[in-house]
Amino acid sequence: DTGVSQDPRHKITKRGQNVTFRCDPISEHNRLYWYRQTLGQGPEFLTYFQNEAQLEKSRLLSDRFSAERPKGSFSTLEIQRTEQGDSAMYLCASSLGVSGNTIYFGEGSWLTVV
Amino acid sequence: QKEVEQNSGPLSVPEGAIASLNCTYSDRGSQSFFWYRQYSGKSPELIMFIYSNGDKEDGRFTAQLNKASQYVSLLIRDSQPSDSATYLCAVKGSGYSTLTFGKGTMLLVSP
């Protein structure tokens, strides 16, 4: 499968714990995005990378959230001191860095904070 | 703030009918428009995109764009029960690399 890959697919954690999600984009895609989606809502943009540079962050991305893409390939999204409001599906997506090119999503990582 | 509006539905159509899904957007500078399909518990799947005013057809799907009215729609011909899903409209603004999504419209196709 050469699509966007995310791990883990499901995570249940206790409030206050840290969690980390990993995303492997489609090979040769230099842009990588993180979105968050809650029930009944569309995906909300969190942050995006072009190669290893983090070019944009949403104000939704509080200081408990950090994302990295150290070598311009895979990316990690860490949430520190999780809260129940962090429960959501975290979606990773990638695209080629060409104007107008489409964004393809991974299968998502479900987070439940109890 | 960029906004994308969709009727949440559900939109119910009988099998074989045409389903019409609508979307409006606030950013007049928006350049690219996308329709994604999302089954319950799954991630969004790209159906089609449109950049220019007018219609674009792909199989049973037709996207329609009217930039003057800031309106984009998706028509699904010969609707099938397997088309039952939430349809997300997404917009990419000029100079932006990211997508802004609507909340989606749930489509129910009854056999």
PDB file of C-alpha atoms in Angstrom:
ATOM      1  CA  ASP A   1       0.000   0.000   0.000  1.00  0.00           C
ATOM      2  CA  THR A   2       1.564   3.297  -1.041  1.00  0.00           C
ATOM      3  CA  GLY A   3      -0.980   5.585   0.604  1.00  0.00           C
ATOM      4  CA  VAL A   4      -0.605   7.747   3.689  1.00  0.00           C
ATOM      5  CA  SER A   5       0.032   5.542   6.699  1.00  0.00           C
ATOM      6  CA  GLN A   6      -0.788   6.433  10.307  1.00  0.00           C
ATOM      7  CA  ASP A   7       0.063   4.702  13.568  1.00  0.00           C
ATOM      8  CA  PRO A   8      -1.464   3.830  15.940  1.00  0.00           C
ATOM      9  CA  ARG A   9      -4.936   3.613  14.505  1.00  0.00           C
ATOM     10  CA  HIS A  10      -6.543   3.719  17.917  1.00  0.00           C
ATOM     11  CA  LYS A  11      -5.277   5.005  21.234  1.00  0.00           C
ATOM     12  CA  ILE A  12      -7.011   5.144  24.596  1.00  0.00           C
ATOM     13  CA  THR A  13      -5.190   7.141  27.217  1.00  0.00           C
ATOM     14  CA  LYS A  14      -5.824   8.553  30.641  1.00  0.00           C
ATOM     15  CA  ARG A  15      -6.184  12.269  31.094  1.00  0.00           C
ATOM     16  CA  GLY A  16      -2.831  13.874  31.728  1.00  0.00           C
ATOM     17  CA  GLN A  17      -0.795  11.324  29.793  1.00  0.00           C
ATOM     18  CA  ASN A  18       1.221  12.132  26.691  1.00  0.00           C
ATOM     19  CA  VAL A  19       0.494  10.525  23.340  1.00  0.00           C
ATOM     20  CA  THR A  20       2.355  10.494  20.040  1.00  0.00           C
ATOM     21  CA  PHE A  21       1.059   9.727  16.574  1.00  0.00           C
ATOM     22  CA  ARG A  22       3.162   8.914  13.558  1.00  0.00           C
ATOM     23  CA  CYS A  23       2.430   9.600   9.899  1.00  0.00           C
ATOM     24  CA  ASP A  24       4.227   8.298   6.835  1.00  0.00           C
ATOM     25  CA  PRO A  25       3.181  10.288   3.761  1.00  0.00           C
ATOM     26  CA  ILE A  26       2.945   9.092   0.191  1.00  0.00           C
ATOM     27  CA  SER A  27       6.516   8.789  -1.021  1.00  0.00           C
ATOM     28  CA  GLU A  28       7.722  11.841  -2.967  1.00  0.00           C
ATOM     29  CA  HIS A  29       5.024  14.030  -1.403  1.00  0.00           C
ATOM     30  CA  ASN A  30       6.884  16.937   0.128  1.00  0.00           C
ATOM     31  CA  ARG A  31       3.888  18.473   1.896  1.00  0.00           C
ATOM     32  CA  LEU A  32       2.406  16.920   4.997  1.00  0.00           C
ATOM     33  CA  TYR A  33      -0.630  18.082   6.930  1.00  0.00           C
ATOM     34  CA  TRP A  34      -2.258  17.315  10.253  1.00  0.00           C
ATOM     35  CA  TYR A  35      -5.982  17.771  10.756  1.00  0.00           C
ATOM     36  CA  ARG A  36      -8.290  16.976  13.642  1.00  0.00           C
ATOM     37  CA  GLN A  37     -11.879  15.839  13.283  1.00  0.00           C
ATOM     38  CA  THR A  38     -14.553  15.479  15.946  1.00  0.00           C
ATOM     39  CA  LEU A  39     -17.971  13.910  15.564  1.00  0.00           C
ATOM     40  CA  GLY A  40     -20.276  15.865  13.277  1.00  0.00           C
ATOM     41  CA  GLN A  41     -17.574  18.290  12.192  1.00  0.00           C
ATOM     42  CA  GLY A  42     -15.379  18.562   9.165  1.00  0.00           C
ATOM     43  CA  PRO A  43     -11.618  18.162   9.508  1.00  0.00           C
ATOM     44  CA  GLU A  44      -9.948  21.180  11.133  1.00  0.00           C
ATOM     45  CA  PHE A  45      -6.467  22.186  10.055  1.00  0.00           C
ATOM     46  CA  LEU A  46      -3.740  21.933  12.692  1.00  0.00           C
ATOM     47  CA  THR A  47      -0.396  22.340  10.960  1.00  0.00           C
ATOM     48  CA  TYR A  48       1.509  21.706   7.762  1.00  0.00           C
ATOM     49  CA  PHE A  49       5.075  21.008   6.667  1.00  0.00           C
ATOM     50  CA  GLN A  50       6.876  21.489   3.440  1.00  0.00           C
ATOM     51  CA  ASN A  51       9.780  19.090   3.616  1.00  0.00           C
ATOM     52  CA  GLU A  52      11.101  19.488   7.176  1.00  0.00           C
ATOM     53  CA  ALA A  53       9.906  23.065   7.633  1.00  0.00           C
ATOM     54  CA  GLN A  54       6.744  23.684   9.615  1.00  0.00           C
ATOM     55  CA  LEU A  55       5.208  26.498   7.584  1.00  0.00           C
ATOM     56  CA  GLU A  56       1.846  27.059   9.199  1.00  0.00           C
ATOM     57  CA  LYS A  57       0.185  26.339  12.520  1.00  0.00           C
ATOM     58  CA  SER A  58      -3.447  26.835  13.407  1.00  0.00           C
ATOM     59  CA  ARG A  59      -4.403  28.685  16.559  1.00  0.00           C
ATOM     60  CA  LEU A  60      -6.113  25.393  17.441  1.00  0.00           C
ATOM     61  CA  LEU A  61      -2.644  23.999  18.045  1.00  0.00           C
ATOM     62  CA  SER A  62      -2.134  24.846  21.701  1.00  0.00           C
ATOM     63  CA  ASP A  63       1.248  24.682  23.388  1.00  0.00           C
ATOM     64  CA  ARG A  64       0.430  21.112  24.471  1.00  0.00           C
ATOM     65  CA  PHE A  65       0.644  20.063  20.831  1.00  0.00           C
ATOM     66  CA  SER A  66       3.890  19.721  18.942  1.00  0.00           C
ATOM     67  CA  ALA A  67       4.597  18.338  15.502  1.00  0.00           C
ATOM     68  CA  GLU A  68       7.856  17.466  13.843  1.00  0.00           C
ATOM     69  CA  ARG A  69       9.054  16.223  10.509  1.00  0.00           C
ATOM     70  CA  PRO A  70      12.775  15.892  11.165  1.00  0.00           C
ATOM     71  CA  LYS A  71      14.026  14.590   7.822  1.00  0.00           C
ATOM     72  CA  GLY A  72      11.216  15.674   5.588  1.00  0.00           C
ATOM     73  CA  SER A  73       9.763  12.190   5.477  1.00  0.00           C
ATOM     74  CA  PHE A  74       7.593  10.877   8.332  1.00  0.00           C
ATOM     75  CA  SER A  75       6.031  13.175  10.898  1.00  0.00           C
ATOM     76  CA  THR A  76       5.011  12.891  14.537  1.00  0.00           C
ATOM     77  CA  LEU A  77       2.281  14.725  16.410  1.00  0.00           C
ATOM     78  CA  GLU A  78       2.637  14.738  20.185  1.00  0.00           C
ATOM     79  CA  ILE A  79      -0.030  15.809  22.623  1.00  0.00           C
ATOM     80  CA  GLN A  80       1.165  16.458  26.143  1.00  0.00           C
ATOM     81  CA  ARG A  81      -1.010  16.383  29.264  1.00  0.00           C
ATOM     82  CA  THR A  82      -4.022  15.140  27.332  1.00  0.00           C
ATOM     83  CA  GLU A  83      -7.485  16.455  28.144  1.00  0.00           C
ATOM     84  CA  GLN A  84     -10.861  14.914  27.403  1.00  0.00           C
ATOM     85  CA  GLY A  85     -11.429  17.600  24.793  1.00  0.00           C
ATOM     86  CA  ASP A  86      -8.512  16.171  22.822  1.00  0.00           C
ATOM     87  CA  SER A  87     -10.572  13.089  21.988  1.00  0.00           C
ATOM     88  CA  ALA A  88     -10.876  13.126  18.211  1.00  0.00           C
ATOM     89  CA  MET A  89      -9.616  11.542  15.024  1.00  0.00           C
ATOM     90  CA  TYR A  90      -6.240  12.915  14.031  1.00  0.00           C
ATOM     91  CA  LEU A  91      -5.805  12.871  10.294  1.00  0.00           C
ATOM     92  CA  CYS A  92      -2.560  13.086   8.416  1.00  0.00           C
ATOM     93  CA  ALA A  93      -2.504  14.007   4.735  1.00  0.00           C
ATOM     94  CA  SER A  94       0.093  14.656   2.083  1.00  0.00           C
ATOM     95  CA  SER A  95       0.433  16.276  -1.295  1.00  0.00           C
ATOM     96  CA  LEU A  96       2.992  17.222  -3.883  1.00  0.00           C
ATOM     97  CA  GLY A  97       4.145  20.791  -3.485  1.00  0.00           C
ATOM     98  CA  VAL A  98       2.677  21.920  -6.774  1.00  0.00           C
ATOM     99  CA  SER A  99       0.036  24.605  -6.938  1.00  0.00           C
ATOM    100  CA  GLY A 100      -3.424  23.124  -6.973  1.00  0.00           C
ATOM    101  CA  ASN A 101      -2.312  19.618  -6.222  1.00  0.00           C
ATOM    102  CA  THR A 102      -4.721  17.494  -4.267  1.00  0.00           C
ATOM    103  CA  ILE A 103      -4.401  16.393  -0.662  1.00  0.00           C
ATOM    104  CA  TYR A 104      -4.735  12.713   0.210  1.00  0.00           C
ATOM    105  CA  PHE A 105      -5.641  11.540   3.690  1.00  0.00           C
ATOM    106  CA  GLY A 106      -4.454   8.621   5.757  1.00  0.00           C
ATOM    107  CA  GLU A 107      -6.872   6.412   7.644  1.00  0.00           C
ATOM    108  CA  GLY A 108      -6.635   8.498  10.784  1.00  0.00           C
ATOM    109  CA  SER A 109      -5.655   7.879  14.382  1.00  0.00           C
ATOM    110  CA  TRP A 110      -8.507   7.776  16.868  1.00  0.00           C
ATOM    111  CA  LEU A 111      -7.725   9.196  20.295  1.00  0.00           C
ATOM    112  CA  THR A 112      -9.941   8.633  23.297  1.00  0.00           C
ATOM    113  CA  VAL A 113      -8.988  10.379  26.524  1.00  0.00           C
ATOM    114  CA  VAL A 114     -10.657   8.901  29.603  1.00  0.00           C
TER     115      VAL A 114
ATOM    116  CA  GLN B   1     -12.036  33.988   8.609  1.00  0.00           C
ATOM    117  CA  LYS B   2     -12.588  31.577   5.756  1.00  0.00           C
ATOM    118  CA  GLU B   3     -15.859  29.679   6.029  1.00  0.00           C
ATOM    119  CA  VAL B   4     -17.362  26.811   4.123  1.00  0.00           C
ATOM    120  CA  GLU B   5     -21.042  26.107   4.645  1.00  0.00           C
ATOM    121  CA  GLN B   6     -22.951  22.922   3.961  1.00  0.00           C
ATOM    122  CA  ASN B   7     -26.382  21.714   4.946  1.00  0.00           C
ATOM    123  CA  SER B   8     -25.782  18.931   7.450  1.00  0.00           C
ATOM    124  CA  GLY B   9     -28.720  16.870   6.164  1.00  0.00           C
ATOM    125  CA  PRO B  10     -29.484  14.079   6.064  1.00  0.00           C
ATOM    126  CA  LEU B  11     -30.394  14.259   2.418  1.00  0.00           C
ATOM    127  CA  SER B  12     -32.503  11.216   1.592  1.00  0.00           C
ATOM    128  CA  VAL B  13     -32.922  10.009  -1.992  1.00  0.00           C
ATOM    129  CA  PRO B  14     -34.207   6.753  -3.461  1.00  0.00           C
ATOM    130  CA  GLU B  15     -31.886   4.444  -5.331  1.00  0.00           C
ATOM    131  CA  GLY B  16     -31.425   5.555  -8.927  1.00  0.00           C
ATOM    132  CA  ALA B  17     -32.239   9.199  -8.253  1.00  0.00           C
ATOM    133  CA  ILE B  18     -29.952  12.217  -8.594  1.00  0.00           C
ATOM    134  CA  ALA B  19     -28.499  13.513  -5.345  1.00  0.00           C
ATOM    135  CA  SER B  20     -27.572  17.189  -5.256  1.00  0.00           C
ATOM    136  CA  LEU B  21     -25.149  18.417  -2.605  1.00  0.00           C
ATOM    137  CA  ASN B  22     -24.413  22.090  -2.152  1.00  0.00           C
ATOM    138  CA  CYS B  23     -21.677  24.205  -0.628  1.00  0.00           C
ATOM    139  CA  THR B  24     -21.028  27.930  -0.270  1.00  0.00           C
ATOM    140  CA  TYR B  25     -17.779  29.596   0.698  1.00  0.00           C
ATOM    141  CA  SER B  26     -16.856  33.013   2.025  1.00  0.00           C
ATOM    142  CA  ASP B  27     -13.354  33.622   0.625  1.00  0.00           C
ATOM    143  CA  ARG B  28     -13.833  35.181  -2.795  1.00  0.00           C
ATOM    144  CA  GLY B  29     -10.183  34.534  -3.579  1.00  0.00           C
ATOM    145  CA  SER B  30     -10.596  30.772  -3.307  1.00  0.00           C
ATOM    146  CA  GLN B  31      -9.056  28.933  -6.219  1.00  0.00           C
ATOM    147  CA  SER B  32      -9.573  25.199  -5.806  1.00  0.00           C
ATOM    148  CA  PHE B  33     -12.584  23.209  -4.704  1.00  0.00           C
ATOM    149  CA  PHE B  34     -12.744  19.619  -3.618  1.00  0.00           C
ATOM    150  CA  TRP B  35     -15.353  17.036  -2.743  1.00  0.00           C
ATOM    151  CA  TYR B  36     -14.484  14.255  -0.337  1.00  0.00           C
ATOM    152  CA  ARG B  37     -16.622  11.295   0.685  1.00  0.00           C
ATOM    153  CA  GLN B  38     -16.398   9.993   4.234  1.00  0.00           C
ATOM    154  CA  TYR B  39     -17.948   6.775   5.437  1.00  0.00           C
ATOM    155  CA  SER B  40     -18.748   6.508   9.126  1.00  0.00           C
ATOM    156  CA  GLY B  41     -15.589   5.922  11.134  1.00  0.00           C
ATOM    157  CA  LYS B  42     -13.334   6.253   8.094  1.00  0.00           C
ATOM    158  CA  SER B  43     -11.127   9.017   6.740  1.00  0.00           C
ATOM    159  CA  PRO B  44     -12.085  11.363   3.884  1.00  0.00           C
ATOM    160  CA  GLU B  45     -11.638   9.998   0.376  1.00  0.00           C
ATOM    161  CA  LEU B  46     -11.191  12.380  -2.555  1.00  0.00           C
ATOM    162  CA  ILE B  47     -13.979  12.185  -5.134  1.00  0.00           C
ATOM    163  CA  MET B  48     -13.109  15.050  -7.428  1.00  0.00           C
ATOM    164  CA  PHE B  49     -11.874  18.618  -7.672  1.00  0.00           C
ATOM    165  CA  ILE B  50     -12.740  21.619  -9.782  1.00  0.00           C
ATOM    166  CA  TYR B  51     -10.879  24.856 -10.481  1.00  0.00           C
ATOM    167  CA  SER B  52     -12.815  26.579 -13.249  1.00  0.00           C
ATOM    168  CA  ASN B  53     -16.353  27.870 -13.501  1.00  0.00           C
ATOM    169  CA  GLY B  54     -18.775  25.414 -15.037  1.00  0.00           C
ATOM    170  CA  ASP B  55     -19.240  21.688 -14.830  1.00  0.00           C
ATOM    171  CA  LYS B  56     -16.772  18.851 -14.499  1.00  0.00           C
ATOM    172  CA  GLU B  57     -17.930  15.272 -14.932  1.00  0.00           C
ATOM    173  CA  ASP B  58     -16.324  12.077 -13.689  1.00  0.00           C
ATOM    174  CA  GLY B  59     -18.431   8.978 -14.093  1.00  0.00           C
ATOM    175  CA  ARG B  60     -21.633   9.362 -12.077  1.00  0.00           C
ATOM    176  CA  PHE B  61     -20.307  12.506 -10.397  1.00  0.00           C
ATOM    177  CA  THR B  62     -20.545  16.081 -11.668  1.00  0.00           C
ATOM    178  CA  ALA B  63     -19.043  19.042  -9.841  1.00  0.00           C
ATOM    179  CA  GLN B  64     -20.399  22.494 -10.610  1.00  0.00           C
ATOM    180  CA  LEU B  65     -18.657  25.747  -9.739  1.00  0.00           C
ATOM    181  CA  ASN B  66     -19.967  29.302  -9.814  1.00  0.00           C
ATOM    182  CA  LYS B  67     -17.317  31.657  -8.457  1.00  0.00           C
ATOM    183  CA  ALA B  68     -19.504  34.739  -8.861  1.00  0.00           C
ATOM    184  CA  SER B  69     -22.051  33.208  -6.501  1.00  0.00           C
ATOM    185  CA  GLN B  70     -19.347  31.516  -4.392  1.00  0.00           C
ATOM    186  CA  TYR B  71     -21.151  28.243  -4.794  1.00  0.00           C
ATOM    187  CA  VAL B  72     -20.024  24.732  -5.595  1.00  0.00           C
ATOM    188  CA  SER B  73     -22.166  21.638  -5.903  1.00  0.00           C
ATOM    189  CA  LEU B  74     -21.847  17.904  -6.443  1.00  0.00           C
ATOM    190  CA  LEU B  75     -24.391  15.883  -8.379  1.00  0.00           C
ATOM    191  CA  ILE B  76     -24.496  12.122  -8.049  1.00  0.00           C
ATOM    192  CA  ARG B  77     -26.453  10.407 -10.801  1.00  0.00           C
ATOM    193  CA  ASP B  78     -28.016   6.970 -10.439  1.00  0.00           C
ATOM    194  CA  SER B  79     -27.467   7.062  -6.679  1.00  0.00           C
ATOM    195  CA  GLN B  80     -26.661   3.735  -5.050  1.00  0.00           C
ATOM    196  CA  PRO B  81     -27.013   2.638  -1.412  1.00  0.00           C
ATOM    197  CA  SER B  82     -23.206   2.428  -1.337  1.00  0.00           C
ATOM    198  CA  ASP B  83     -23.144   6.209  -1.918  1.00  0.00           C
ATOM    199  CA  SER B  84     -24.607   6.683   1.566  1.00  0.00           C
ATOM    200  CA  ALA B  85     -21.935   8.667   3.380  1.00  0.00           C
ATOM    201  CA  THR B  86     -21.043  12.170   4.480  1.00  0.00           C
ATOM    202  CA  TYR B  87     -19.854  14.431   1.681  1.00  0.00           C
ATOM    203  CA  LEU B  88     -17.327  17.086   2.621  1.00  0.00           C
ATOM    204  CA  CYS B  89     -16.766  20.230   0.613  1.00  0.00           C
ATOM    205  CA  ALA B  90     -13.271  21.695   0.915  1.00  0.00           C
ATOM    206  CA  VAL B  91     -11.829  24.934  -0.393  1.00  0.00           C
ATOM    207  CA  LYS B  92      -8.255  26.057  -0.952  1.00  0.00           C
ATOM    208  CA  GLY B  93      -7.752  29.809  -0.996  1.00  0.00           C
ATOM    209  CA  SER B  94      -5.375  31.751  -3.175  1.00  0.00           C
ATOM    210  CA  GLY B  95      -1.907  31.645  -1.687  1.00  0.00           C
ATOM    211  CA  TYR B  96      -2.891  28.996   0.817  1.00  0.00           C
ATOM    212  CA  SER B  97      -1.680  25.432   0.828  1.00  0.00           C
ATOM    213  CA  THR B  98      -4.259  24.038   3.196  1.00  0.00           C
ATOM    214  CA  LEU B  99      -7.908  23.107   2.859  1.00  0.00           C
ATOM    215  CA  THR B 100     -10.847  24.545   4.764  1.00  0.00           C
ATOM    216  CA  PHE B 101     -13.659  22.037   5.153  1.00  0.00           C
ATOM    217  CA  GLY B 102     -17.359  22.345   5.658  1.00  0.00           C
ATOM    218  CA  LYS B 103     -19.092  20.200   8.251  1.00  0.00           C
ATOM    219  CA  GLY B 104     -20.348  17.831   5.586  1.00  0.00           C
ATOM    220  CA  THR B 105     -23.732  16.705   4.309  1.00  0.00           C
ATOM    221  CA  MET B 106     -24.963  13.235   5.166  1.00  0.00           C
ATOM    222  CA  LEU B 107     -26.483  11.436   2.177  1.00  0.00           C
ATOM    223  CA  LEU B 108     -28.788   8.457   2.637  1.00  0.00           C
ATOM    224  CA  VAL B 109     -29.723   6.420  -0.430  1.00  0.00           C
ATOM    225  CA  SER B 110     -32.579   4.017   0.201  1.00  0.00           C
ATOM    226  CA  PRO B 111     -32.955   0.790  -1.828  1.00  0.00           C
TER     227      PRO B 111
END
